[in-house]
Amino acid sequence: MYCDKARVILKSGKGGDGHVSFRREKYVTNGGPDGGDGGKGGDVILRVDKGLNTLIDFRNVRKYAAGNGENGGKKNCRGKDGDDIVLKVPEGTVVRDAESGKVIIDMSGDCMEYVILKGGRGGQGNQHYATSTMQAPKYAQPGQPSLEIETIFELKVASDVGLVGFPNAGKSSLLSACTNARPKVAGYQFTTLRPNLGVVDLGGEQFVISDIPGLIEGASDGLGLGFEFLRHVERCKVLLFVVDTVGTEGRDPLEDLSILENELSRYDATLLERPRMIAANKSDLFESYENAQENLKALKDKYEPMGIKVYPISAATGDGIPELLRAVNELVRSLPAETKVFEQEYDPAESLKYAEDPFTVYFDDEEYEYVIEGPRIEKMLGYTNLDSEKGFAFFQRFLKDNGMLDMLEELGIKDGDTVRLYGHSFEYYK
């Protein structure tokens, strides 16, 4: 099975919590704080593997998580960093945010490795909070939480030339005739279910050509496997349309080209701004079909005045192929060398930040108290000794730095009013 699209959930590692402890040794009467720092959480890293050409592995395993950092320990022991997780992807993989559809990173061009999610920073142990006036801090910093995002991986094949045409127009046969690629060829719909790449060698000059799986009318609306196929056209510098000039299946080559152009335009209007050429295939059968020469003339009359050259060829016998390839090579050489790379539209580091634990601030009408609650408050209370004057001052700074005091004032709190936090009640004074 070929797979060029997958939905993947990625999660970085949580930072380890800082530790609260004090030096306790014989003959050391007043040991200072010796709580160690938490370890850093693991990163999620994407890395290009040029030996891969499918995303099938991401269909089998849908969620990937880096390791969490270990908590700090006593005696200034720092927690171990969490293990990074490295995901190998084929070159040309575009990663999007599943919710917005925006591009996070395009693993193409110079981008061979990318840290898509960074692990949480480890929290500091209580040794960092000792001062001349507070020599025994009974609190430490929790580790930064992890980041999690649902993504879409899309493989967009990069090539110089893309063969575009209806099923059985002869694209795979043409690819076989001019390269060492050996795609499966047969006379039924969707013979090609994956893009095949080949290298054309013209005595020292080379270009890459890809056989884009056959399109059908309605592909831009997702009919058949339209979306799965059309995305591979996006990276092609030159589009080479292959048509059955003699209409062996009762098709009209002019009508076929019109349908193909319409499907490409509806998918991405800029595709028809790419340089184009037409391979009028099956020239070996021209003498057997009365309308063949008329069809060839009609193609040239319509497209060559537009600057789109038409080349009669036979993928079966090789007639006309050398002339076509020389013209294609000349066109490719005249174009910029860089591959189209999709620009970043969404940065998880900026958009997600570190998803801090939520909290709420509200007024309890029944108890006539202001309430602050939520996981962030509960976690901080677990690291802070409110019975200590210094610990309480530390907690007050935490409330101020996180905007909770401002929120209380917006609710209309006044001096002397009661604030409740998980079983603790305080009188508010500004």
C-alpha positions as a LaTeX table, in Angstrom:
\begin{tabular}{lrrr}
\hline
Residue & $x$ (\AA) & $y$ (\AA) & $z$ (\AA) \\
\hline
Met1 & 0.00 & 0.00 & 0.00 \\
Tyr2 & 1.26 & 3.47 & $-0.87$ \\
Cys3 & 0.53 & 6.19 & 1.66 \\
Asp4 & 1.19 & 9.88 & 1.10 \\
Lys5 & $-1.00$ & 11.38 & 3.83 \\
Ala6 & $-1.35$ & 10.67 & 7.56 \\
Arg7 & $-2.84$ & 12.27 & 10.66 \\
Val8 & $-0.30$ & 12.23 & 13.50 \\
Ile9 & $-0.41$ & 13.40 & 17.14 \\
Leu10 & 2.89 & 14.70 & 18.50 \\
Lys11 & 3.74 & 15.37 & 22.14 \\
Ser12 & 6.93 & 16.73 & 23.68 \\
Gly13 & 8.20 & 15.71 & 27.11 \\
Lys14 & 7.26 & 17.46 & 30.35 \\
Gly15 & 10.02 & 19.12 & 32.33 \\
Gly16 & 10.86 & 17.50 & 35.66 \\
Asp17 & 9.86 & 19.30 & 38.87 \\
Gly18 & 12.42 & 20.99 & 41.08 \\
His19 & 12.96 & 19.33 & 44.44 \\
Val20 & 12.58 & 20.69 & 47.99 \\
Ser21 & 15.08 & 19.25 & 50.46 \\
Phe22 & 17.71 & 20.33 & 52.98 \\
Arg23 & 21.16 & 19.08 & 53.78 \\
Arg24 & 20.94 & 16.67 & 56.71 \\
Glu25 & 24.26 & 15.30 & 57.89 \\
Lys26 & 25.80 & 14.48 & 61.23 \\
Tyr27 & 27.67 & 17.45 & 62.70 \\
Val28 & 25.92 & 19.78 & 60.20 \\
Thr29 & 23.36 & 21.51 & 62.38 \\
Asn30 & 21.91 & 23.96 & 59.90 \\
Gly31 & 22.28 & 22.44 & 56.45 \\
Gly32 & 21.05 & 24.67 & 53.67 \\
Pro33 & 18.67 & 23.82 & 50.84 \\
Asp34 & 19.96 & 21.17 & 48.46 \\
Gly35 & 16.95 & 20.45 & 46.21 \\
Gly36 & 18.07 & 19.59 & 42.68 \\
Asp37 & 16.65 & 20.85 & 39.37 \\
Gly38 & 14.27 & 18.84 & 37.23 \\
Gly39 & 15.47 & 17.46 & 33.90 \\
Lys40 & 14.39 & 18.94 & 30.56 \\
Gly41 & 11.61 & 17.20 & 28.64 \\
Gly42 & 12.45 & 15.52 & 25.34 \\
Asp43 & 12.00 & 17.25 & 21.96 \\
Val44 & 10.06 & 15.95 & 18.96 \\
Ile45 & 12.36 & 16.06 & 15.94 \\
Leu46 & 11.58 & 15.50 & 12.24 \\
Arg47 & 14.43 & 14.22 & 10.08 \\
Val48 & 14.49 & 13.57 & 6.32 \\
Asp49 & 15.40 & 10.04 & 5.27 \\
Lys50 & 16.03 & 9.98 & 1.53 \\
Gly51 & 15.53 & 6.23 & 1.52 \\
Leu52 & 11.83 & 6.67 & 2.32 \\
Asn53 & 9.14 & 7.39 & $-0.25$ \\
Thr54 & 5.95 & 6.76 & 1.71 \\
Leu55 & 4.28 & 7.73 & 5.01 \\
Ile56 & 2.96 & 4.25 & 5.66 \\
Asp57 & 4.66 & 3.99 & 9.08 \\
Phe58 & 2.54 & 6.90 & 10.33 \\
Arg59 & $-0.63$ & 5.08 & 9.35 \\
Asn60 & 0.23 & 2.20 & 11.68 \\
Val61 & 1.28 & 4.33 & 14.68 \\
Arg62 & $-0.68$ & 7.55 & 15.12 \\
Lys63 & 0.77 & 9.08 & 18.30 \\
Tyr64 & 4.39 & 9.85 & 19.18 \\
Ala65 & 5.63 & 11.22 & 22.50 \\
Ala66 & 9.07 & 12.24 & 23.72 \\
Gly67 & 10.26 & 11.29 & 27.20 \\
Asn68 & 9.52 & 13.34 & 30.32 \\
Gly69 & 12.32 & 14.87 & 32.35 \\
Glu70 & 12.95 & 13.34 & 35.75 \\
Asn71 & 12.25 & 15.29 & 38.93 \\
Gly72 & 15.18 & 16.75 & 40.82 \\
Gly73 & 16.49 & 14.97 & 43.89 \\
Lys74 & 18.13 & 15.81 & 47.18 \\
Lys75 & 21.85 & 16.56 & 47.52 \\
Asn76 & 21.61 & 18.87 & 44.50 \\
Cys77 & 20.93 & 15.93 & 42.19 \\
Arg78 & 19.60 & 17.09 & 38.84 \\
Gly79 & 16.91 & 15.00 & 37.17 \\
Lys80 & 17.75 & 13.18 & 33.94 \\
Asp81 & 16.62 & 14.84 & 30.71 \\
Gly82 & 13.81 & 13.14 & 28.82 \\
Asp83 & 14.68 & 11.27 & 25.62 \\
Asp84 & 14.10 & 13.07 & 22.33 \\
Ile85 & 12.03 & 11.27 & 19.71 \\
Val86 & 13.20 & 11.43 & 16.08 \\
Leu87 & 10.65 & 10.79 & 13.34 \\
Lys88 & 12.07 & 9.96 & 9.92 \\
Val89 & 10.04 & 11.28 & 7.00 \\
Pro90 & 10.47 & 11.23 & 3.20 \\
Glu91 & 11.88 & 14.31 & 1.54 \\
Gly92 & 9.01 & 16.52 & 0.41 \\
Thr93 & 6.83 & 15.93 & 3.49 \\
Val94 & 4.74 & 18.97 & 4.39 \\
Val95 & 3.48 & 19.09 & 7.98 \\
Arg96 & 0.31 & 21.05 & 8.73 \\
Asp97 & $-1.64$ & 21.88 & 11.86 \\
Ala98 & $-4.68$ & 19.60 & 11.68 \\
Glu99 & $-7.07$ & 22.20 & 13.11 \\
Ser100 & $-6.18$ & 25.21 & 10.98 \\
Gly101 & $-4.60$ & 23.49 & 7.97 \\
Lys102 & $-1.68$ & 25.92 & 8.12 \\
Val103 & 1.83 & 24.82 & 7.18 \\
Ile104 & 4.17 & 24.16 & 10.12 \\
Ile105 & 7.21 & 22.99 & 8.14 \\
Asp106 & 8.11 & 21.75 & 4.68 \\
Met107 & 10.81 & 19.08 & 4.87 \\
Ser108 & 12.31 & 20.02 & 1.52 \\
Gly109 & 15.23 & 21.97 & 0.11 \\
Asp110 & 17.72 & 22.77 & 2.87 \\
Cys111 & 15.40 & 21.65 & 5.68 \\
Met112 & 16.68 & 18.18 & 6.53 \\
Glu113 & 15.95 & 18.31 & 10.29 \\
Tyr114 & 13.50 & 20.34 & 12.34 \\
Val115 & 12.53 & 20.46 & 16.03 \\
Ile116 & 8.76 & 20.71 & 15.75 \\
Leu117 & 8.05 & 20.60 & 19.51 \\
Lys118 & 10.48 & 21.46 & 22.30 \\
Gly119 & 10.36 & 19.70 & 25.62 \\
Gly120 & 9.40 & 21.54 & 28.78 \\
Arg121 & 12.11 & 23.24 & 30.82 \\
Gly122 & 13.00 & 21.55 & 34.10 \\
Gly123 & 11.96 & 23.34 & 37.29 \\
Gln124 & 14.54 & 24.79 & 39.65 \\
Gly125 & 15.13 & 23.20 & 43.04 \\
Asn126 & 14.79 & 25.14 & 46.26 \\
Gln127 & 18.56 & 25.74 & 46.41 \\
His128 & 18.07 & 28.53 & 43.85 \\
Tyr129 & 15.73 & 30.48 & 46.13 \\
Ala130 & 18.05 & 30.81 & 49.12 \\
Thr131 & 18.98 & 34.41 & 49.95 \\
Ser132 & 20.59 & 36.18 & 52.88 \\
Thr133 & 17.16 & 36.84 & 54.32 \\
Met134 & 15.52 & 33.55 & 53.30 \\
Gln135 & 17.97 & 30.75 & 53.96 \\
Ala136 & 15.50 & 27.85 & 54.07 \\
Pro137 & 13.04 & 28.17 & 51.16 \\
Lys138 & 10.40 & 25.46 & 51.30 \\
Tyr139 & 9.26 & 25.70 & 47.72 \\
Ala140 & 10.64 & 24.79 & 44.30 \\
Gln141 & 9.63 & 25.42 & 40.72 \\
Pro142 & 7.49 & 22.90 & 38.86 \\
Gly143 & 8.68 & 21.76 & 35.45 \\
Gln144 & 7.20 & 23.24 & 32.29 \\
Pro145 & 4.36 & 21.17 & 30.90 \\
Ser146 & 4.57 & 19.34 & 27.59 \\
Leu147 & 3.24 & 20.53 & 24.24 \\
Glu148 & 0.83 & 18.44 & 22.17 \\
Ile149 & $-0.44$ & 19.02 & 18.66 \\
Glu150 & $-2.37$ & 17.07 & 16.05 \\
Thr151 & $-0.81$ & 17.34 & 12.61 \\
Ile152 & $-1.35$ & 16.28 & 9.02 \\
Phe153 & 1.67 & 14.82 & 7.18 \\
Glu154 & 1.45 & 15.20 & 3.39 \\
Leu155 & 4.03 & 13.90 & 0.94 \\
Lys156 & 4.41 & 16.13 & $-2.11$ \\
Val157 & 6.82 & 14.60 & $-4.61$ \\
Ala158 & 9.44 & 17.00 & $-5.97$ \\
Ser159 & 10.50 & 16.64 & $-9.61$ \\
Asp160 & 11.51 & 18.79 & $-12.56$ \\
Val161 & 8.79 & 17.47 & $-14.86$ \\
Gly162 & 5.39 & 16.05 & $-14.03$ \\
Leu163 & 3.50 & 13.83 & $-16.49$ \\
Val164 & $-0.17$ & 14.72 & $-16.37$ \\
Gly165 & $-2.92$ & 12.88 & $-18.20$ \\
Phe166 & $-5.94$ & 10.63 & $-18.02$ \\
Pro167 & $-5.53$ & 6.96 & $-17.09$ \\
Asn168 & $-4.15$ & 4.90 & $-20.00$ \\
Ala169 & $-2.94$ & 7.98 & $-21.91$ \\
Gly170 & 0.56 & 6.47 & $-21.87$ \\
Lys171 & 2.31 & 8.33 & $-19.05$ \\
Ser172 & 3.78 & 5.24 & $-17.41$ \\
Ser173 & 4.87 & 3.87 & $-20.77$ \\
Leu174 & 6.58 & 7.17 & $-21.57$ \\
Leu175 & 8.36 & 7.15 & $-18.20$ \\
Ser176 & 9.60 & 3.61 & $-18.89$ \\
Ala177 & 10.77 & 4.57 & $-22.37$ \\
Cys178 & 12.92 & 7.51 & $-21.27$ \\
Thr179 & 14.20 & 6.41 & $-17.81$ \\
Asn180 & 15.15 & 3.30 & $-15.86$ \\
Ala181 & 11.91 & 3.50 & $-13.90$ \\
Arg182 & 9.69 & 0.45 & $-14.27$ \\
Pro183 & 6.16 & 1.44 & $-13.26$ \\
Lys184 & 3.35 & $-1.07$ & $-13.51$ \\
Val185 & 1.58 & $-0.70$ & $-16.86$ \\
Ala186 & $-1.80$ & $-2.16$ & $-17.75$ \\
Gly187 & $-5.02$ & $-1.23$ & $-19.48$ \\
Tyr188 & $-7.38$ & $-0.39$ & $-16.66$ \\
Gln189 & $-8.37$ & 2.61 & $-14.56$ \\
Phe190 & $-5.87$ & 3.78 & $-11.92$ \\
Thr191 & $-3.03$ & 1.54 & $-13.10$ \\
Thr192 & $-0.72$ & 3.97 & $-11.29$ \\
Leu193 & $-1.65$ & 4.41 & $-7.65$ \\
Arg194 & 1.56 & 6.12 & $-6.58$ \\
Pro195 & 3.83 & 8.70 & $-8.21$ \\
Asn196 & 6.80 & 7.08 & $-9.92$ \\
Leu197 & 10.08 & 8.97 & $-10.32$ \\
Gly198 & 12.71 & 8.50 & $-12.99$ \\
Val199 & 15.90 & 10.28 & $-14.05$ \\
Val200 & 16.33 & 11.23 & $-17.69$ \\
Asp201 & 20.02 & 11.23 & $-18.70$ \\
Leu202 & 20.86 & 13.15 & $-21.86$ \\
Gly203 & 24.59 & 12.56 & $-21.99$ \\
Gly204 & 25.66 & 14.48 & $-18.92$ \\
Glu205 & 22.56 & 16.59 & $-18.35$ \\
Gln206 & 19.83 & 15.11 & $-16.21$ \\
Phe207 & 16.36 & 15.98 & $-14.99$ \\
Val208 & 13.85 & 14.18 & $-12.79$ \\
Ile209 & 10.49 & 13.24 & $-14.25$ \\
Ser210 & 7.49 & 11.90 & $-12.33$ \\
Asp211 & 4.44 & 10.02 & $-13.47$ \\
Ile212 & 1.54 & 11.63 & $-11.60$ \\
Pro213 & $-1.23$ & 9.03 & $-11.17$ \\
Gly214 & $-4.01$ & 9.36 & $-13.73$ \\
Leu215 & $-6.64$ & 12.00 & $-13.10$ \\
Ile216 & $-10.36$ & 11.80 & $-13.77$ \\
Glu217 & $-12.98$ & 14.48 & $-14.22$ \\
Gly218 & $-13.98$ & 15.76 & $-10.77$ \\
Ala219 & $-10.56$ & 15.07 & $-9.23$ \\
Ser220 & $-10.42$ & 18.64 & $-7.85$ \\
Asp221 & $-13.62$ & 17.85 & $-5.94$ \\
Gly222 & $-11.99$ & 14.76 & $-4.46$ \\
Leu223 & $-13.53$ & 12.23 & $-6.85$ \\
Gly224 & $-11.54$ & 9.08 & $-7.37$ \\
Leu225 & $-8.24$ & 9.71 & $-5.63$ \\
Gly226 & $-8.09$ & 13.28 & $-6.85$ \\
Phe227 & $-6.68$ & 15.08 & $-3.82$ \\
Glu228 & $-4.19$ & 12.27 & $-3.22$ \\
Phe229 & $-2.85$ & 12.74 & $-6.76$ \\
Leu230 & $-3.11$ & 16.46 & $-7.34$ \\
Arg231 & $-0.87$ & 17.42 & $-4.43$ \\
His232 & 2.09 & 15.86 & $-6.26$ \\
Val233 & 1.71 & 18.31 & $-9.15$ \\
Glu234 & 2.46 & 21.25 & $-6.86$ \\
Arg235 & 6.25 & 20.77 & $-6.84$ \\
Cys236 & 6.73 & 20.13 & $-10.57$ \\
Lys237 & 8.52 & 22.90 & $-12.46$ \\
Val238 & 7.22 & 21.81 & $-15.88$ \\
Leu239 & 3.93 & 20.09 & $-16.68$ \\
Leu240 & 4.03 & 17.64 & $-19.60$ \\
Phe241 & 0.51 & 16.73 & $-20.66$ \\
Val242 & 0.22 & 13.29 & $-22.25$ \\
Val243 & $-2.84$ & 12.68 & $-24.43$ \\
Asp244 & $-4.11$ & 9.77 & $-26.48$ \\
Thr245 & $-4.07$ & 11.50 & $-29.86$ \\
Val246 & $-5.95$ & 8.76 & $-31.74$ \\
Gly247 & $-8.64$ & 8.34 & $-29.10$ \\
Thr248 & $-8.40$ & 4.56 & $-28.83$ \\
Glu249 & $-11.04$ & 4.59 & $-26.08$ \\
Gly250 & $-13.32$ & 6.98 & $-27.91$ \\
Arg251 & $-11.89$ & 10.07 & $-26.19$ \\
Asp252 & $-11.25$ & 13.45 & $-27.76$ \\
Pro253 & $-7.71$ & 14.71 & $-26.94$ \\
Leu254 & $-8.80$ & 18.37 & $-27.05$ \\
Glu255 & $-11.62$ & 17.66 & $-24.64$ \\
Asp256 & $-9.27$ & 15.67 & $-22.41$ \\
Leu257 & $-6.83$ & 18.59 & $-22.20$ \\
Ser258 & $-9.64$ & 21.00 & $-21.41$ \\
Ile259 & $-10.83$ & 18.77 & $-18.56$ \\
Leu260 & $-7.29$ & 18.35 & $-17.20$ \\
Glu261 & $-6.68$ & 22.10 & $-17.28$ \\
Asn262 & $-9.96$ & 22.72 & $-15.50$ \\
Glu263 & $-9.17$ & 20.20 & $-12.75$ \\
Leu264 & $-5.70$ & 21.67 & $-12.17$ \\
Ser265 & $-7.05$ & 25.21 & $-12.15$ \\
Arg266 & $-9.77$ & 24.38 & $-9.64$ \\
Tyr267 & $-7.24$ & 22.72 & $-7.35$ \\
Asp268 & $-4.67$ & 25.52 & $-7.65$ \\
Ala269 & $-5.08$ & 28.27 & $-10.23$ \\
Thr270 & $-1.34$ & 28.95 & $-10.28$ \\
Leu271 & $-0.60$ & 25.48 & $-11.70$ \\
Leu272 & $-1.55$ & 26.60 & $-15.20$ \\
Glu273 & 1.00 & 29.39 & $-14.93$ \\
Arg274 & 3.73 & 26.75 & $-14.99$ \\
Pro275 & 5.54 & 26.06 & $-18.28$ \\
Arg276 & 3.65 & 23.40 & $-20.21$ \\
Met277 & 4.24 & 21.04 & $-23.10$ \\
Ile278 & 2.05 & 18.44 & $-24.79$ \\
Ala279 & 3.06 & 14.92 & $-25.78$ \\
Ala280 & 0.63 & 13.73 & $-28.46$ \\
Asn281 & 1.02 & 10.02 & $-27.82$ \\
Lys282 & 0.41 & 6.92 & $-29.96$ \\
Ser283 & 1.85 & 8.31 & $-33.20$ \\
Asp284 & 2.53 & 4.69 & $-34.25$ \\
Leu285 & $-1.24$ & 4.32 & $-34.72$ \\
Phe286 & $-1.78$ & 7.48 & $-36.77$ \\
Glu287 & $-2.15$ & 5.55 & $-40.04$ \\
Ser288 & $-4.76$ & 3.24 & $-38.51$ \\
Tyr289 & $-7.08$ & 6.04 & $-37.37$ \\
Glu290 & $-8.49$ & 8.52 & $-39.86$ \\
Asn291 & $-9.00$ & 11.26 & $-37.26$ \\
Ala292 & $-5.48$ & 11.05 & $-35.81$ \\
Gln293 & $-3.89$ & 13.69 & $-38.07$ \\
Glu294 & $-6.91$ & 15.97 & $-37.61$ \\
Asn295 & $-6.59$ & 15.67 & $-33.83$ \\
Leu296 & $-2.86$ & 16.46 & $-33.99$ \\
Lys297 & $-3.51$ & 19.52 & $-36.16$ \\
Ala298 & $-6.28$ & 20.70 & $-33.83$ \\
Leu299 & $-3.93$ & 20.40 & $-30.85$ \\
Lys300 & $-1.21$ & 22.42 & $-32.58$ \\
Asp301 & $-3.64$ & 25.06 & $-33.86$ \\
Lys302 & $-5.00$ & 25.68 & $-30.36$ \\
Tyr303 & $-1.90$ & 25.43 & $-28.16$ \\
Glu304 & 1.16 & 26.41 & $-30.19$ \\
Pro305 & $-0.07$ & 30.03 & $-30.66$ \\
Met306 & $-0.17$ & 30.10 & $-26.82$ \\
Gly307 & 3.51 & 29.10 & $-26.72$ \\
Ile308 & 2.74 & 25.51 & $-25.69$ \\
Lys309 & 4.59 & 23.15 & $-28.02$ \\
Val310 & 2.97 & 19.91 & $-29.18$ \\
Tyr311 & 5.21 & 16.89 & $-29.89$ \\
Pro312 & 3.87 & 13.75 & $-31.60$ \\
Ile313 & 5.44 & 10.70 & $-29.96$ \\
Ser314 & 4.98 & 6.98 & $-29.49$ \\
Ala315 & 5.73 & 5.69 & $-26.01$ \\
Ala316 & 5.44 & 2.17 & $-27.43$ \\
Thr317 & 8.05 & 2.49 & $-30.24$ \\
Gly318 & 10.10 & 5.45 & $-29.00$ \\
Asp319 & 9.37 & 7.61 & $-32.05$ \\
Gly320 & 9.65 & 11.34 & $-31.30$ \\
Ile321 & 10.80 & 10.83 & $-27.70$ \\
Pro322 & 14.42 & 12.05 & $-28.15$ \\
Glu323 & 13.20 & 15.33 & $-29.68$ \\
Leu324 & 10.66 & 15.75 & $-26.87$ \\
Leu325 & 13.23 & 15.12 & $-24.13$ \\
Arg326 & 15.72 & 17.58 & $-25.62$ \\
Ala327 & 13.02 & 20.26 & $-25.68$ \\
Val328 & 11.95 & 19.44 & $-22.11$ \\
Asn329 & 15.56 & 19.55 & $-20.90$ \\
Glu330 & 16.12 & 22.93 & $-22.56$ \\
Leu331 & 12.99 & 24.29 & $-20.86$ \\
Val332 & 14.00 & 22.89 & $-17.45$ \\
Arg333 & 17.48 & 24.43 & $-17.76$ \\
Ser334 & 15.97 & 27.83 & $-18.43$ \\
Leu335 & 14.04 & 27.80 & $-15.14$ \\
Pro336 & 15.30 & 28.63 & $-11.62$ \\
Ala337 & 17.00 & 25.66 & $-9.95$ \\
Glu338 & 15.24 & 25.89 & $-6.59$ \\
Thr339 & 12.41 & 23.57 & $-5.60$ \\
Lys340 & 9.13 & 25.11 & $-4.49$ \\
Val341 & 9.10 & 25.17 & $-0.69$ \\
Phe342 & 5.95 & 25.93 & 1.28 \\
Glu343 & 6.47 & 28.78 & 3.72 \\
Gln344 & 5.72 & 28.35 & 7.42 \\
Glu345 & 2.29 & 29.66 & 8.39 \\
Tyr346 & 2.02 & 28.24 & 11.92 \\
Asp347 & 4.69 & 27.95 & 14.60 \\
Pro348 & 3.74 & 25.62 & 17.47 \\
Ala349 & 6.31 & 27.25 & 19.75 \\
Glu350 & 4.58 & 30.62 & 19.35 \\
Ser351 & 0.99 & 29.47 & 19.00 \\
Leu352 & 0.86 & 26.84 & 21.72 \\
Lys353 & 3.49 & 28.24 & 24.05 \\
Tyr354 & 3.59 & 25.93 & 27.01 \\
Ala355 & 0.03 & 25.11 & 27.80 \\
Glu356 & 0.03 & 26.37 & 31.36 \\
Asp357 & $-2.47$ & 24.80 & 33.70 \\
Pro358 & $-5.69$ & 26.84 & 33.68 \\
Phe359 & $-7.22$ & 28.72 & 36.56 \\
Thr360 & $-10.42$ & 30.65 & 37.25 \\
Val361 & $-11.16$ & 33.71 & 39.36 \\
Tyr362 & $-14.77$ & 34.39 & 40.35 \\
Phe363 & $-17.03$ & 35.73 & 43.11 \\
Asp364 & $-19.03$ & 33.24 & 45.21 \\
Asp365 & $-22.40$ & 34.92 & 45.88 \\
Glu366 & $-23.44$ & 32.39 & 48.53 \\
Glu367 & $-20.29$ & 32.55 & 50.64 \\
Tyr368 & $-19.57$ & 36.14 & 49.67 \\
Glu369 & $-15.96$ & 35.27 & 48.93 \\
Tyr370 & $-13.65$ & 35.66 & 45.99 \\
Val371 & $-12.37$ & 32.30 & 44.74 \\
Ile372 & $-9.21$ & 31.40 & 42.83 \\
Glu373 & $-8.96$ & 27.77 & 41.75 \\
Gly374 & $-7.58$ & 25.52 & 39.08 \\
Pro375 & $-4.70$ & 23.06 & 38.52 \\
Arg376 & $-2.11$ & 25.83 & 38.39 \\
Ile377 & $-3.08$ & 27.07 & 41.88 \\
Glu378 & $-3.29$ & 23.58 & 43.33 \\
Lys379 & 0.13 & 22.68 & 41.96 \\
Met380 & 1.76 & 25.82 & 43.35 \\
Leu381 & 0.21 & 25.26 & 46.78 \\
Gly382 & 1.85 & 21.84 & 46.82 \\
Tyr383 & 5.26 & 23.47 & 46.43 \\
Thr384 & 4.80 & 26.36 & 48.84 \\
Asn385 & 4.75 & 26.52 & 52.62 \\
Leu386 & 2.15 & 29.19 & 53.36 \\
Asp387 & 2.91 & 29.00 & 57.07 \\
Ser388 & 6.27 & 30.54 & 56.32 \\
Glu389 & 6.41 & 34.29 & 55.94 \\
Lys390 & 8.82 & 33.98 & 53.03 \\
Gly391 & 6.77 & 31.21 & 51.44 \\
Phe392 & 3.63 & 33.31 & 51.66 \\
Ala393 & 5.44 & 36.27 & 50.10 \\
Phe394 & 6.59 & 33.99 & 47.29 \\
Phe395 & 3.00 & 32.86 & 46.71 \\
Gln396 & 1.76 & 36.46 & 46.62 \\
Arg397 & 4.29 & 37.22 & 43.89 \\
Phe398 & 3.03 & 34.18 & 42.00 \\
Leu399 & $-0.53$ & 35.53 & 42.14 \\
Lys400 & 0.62 & 38.94 & 40.95 \\
Asp401 & 2.88 & 37.65 & 38.16 \\
Asn402 & 0.08 & 35.50 & 36.75 \\
Gly403 & $-2.42$ & 38.35 & 36.68 \\
Met404 & $-4.70$ & 36.91 & 39.34 \\
Leu405 & $-4.60$ & 39.99 & 41.55 \\
Asp406 & $-5.56$ & 42.15 & 38.57 \\
Met407 & $-8.49$ & 39.85 & 37.87 \\
Leu408 & $-9.66$ & 40.18 & 41.48 \\
Glu409 & $-9.60$ & 43.95 & 41.18 \\
Glu410 & $-11.59$ & 43.77 & 37.95 \\
Leu411 & $-14.26$ & 41.85 & 39.89 \\
Gly412 & $-14.40$ & 44.72 & 42.40 \\
Ile413 & $-12.54$ & 43.29 & 45.38 \\
Lys414 & $-11.90$ & 45.69 & 48.27 \\
Asp415 & $-9.57$ & 45.71 & 51.25 \\
Gly416 & $-10.77$ & 43.29 & 53.90 \\
Asp417 & $-12.65$ & 41.00 & 51.47 \\
Thr418 & $-11.98$ & 37.26 & 51.71 \\
Val419 & $-10.11$ & 35.26 & 49.06 \\
Arg420 & $-10.43$ & 31.46 & 49.09 \\
Leu421 & $-7.90$ & 29.04 & 47.57 \\
Tyr422 & $-8.39$ & 25.31 & 48.16 \\
Gly423 & $-9.14$ & 25.44 & 51.89 \\
His424 & $-7.01$ & 28.51 & 52.53 \\
Ser425 & $-8.76$ & 31.83 & 53.20 \\
Phe426 & $-7.07$ & 35.23 & 53.30 \\
Glu427 & $-8.12$ & 38.80 & 53.77 \\
Tyr428 & $-7.24$ & 40.93 & 50.79 \\
Tyr429 & $-5.23$ & 44.12 & 51.28 \\
Lys430 & $-3.74$ & 46.01 & 48.39 \\
\hline
\end{tabular}
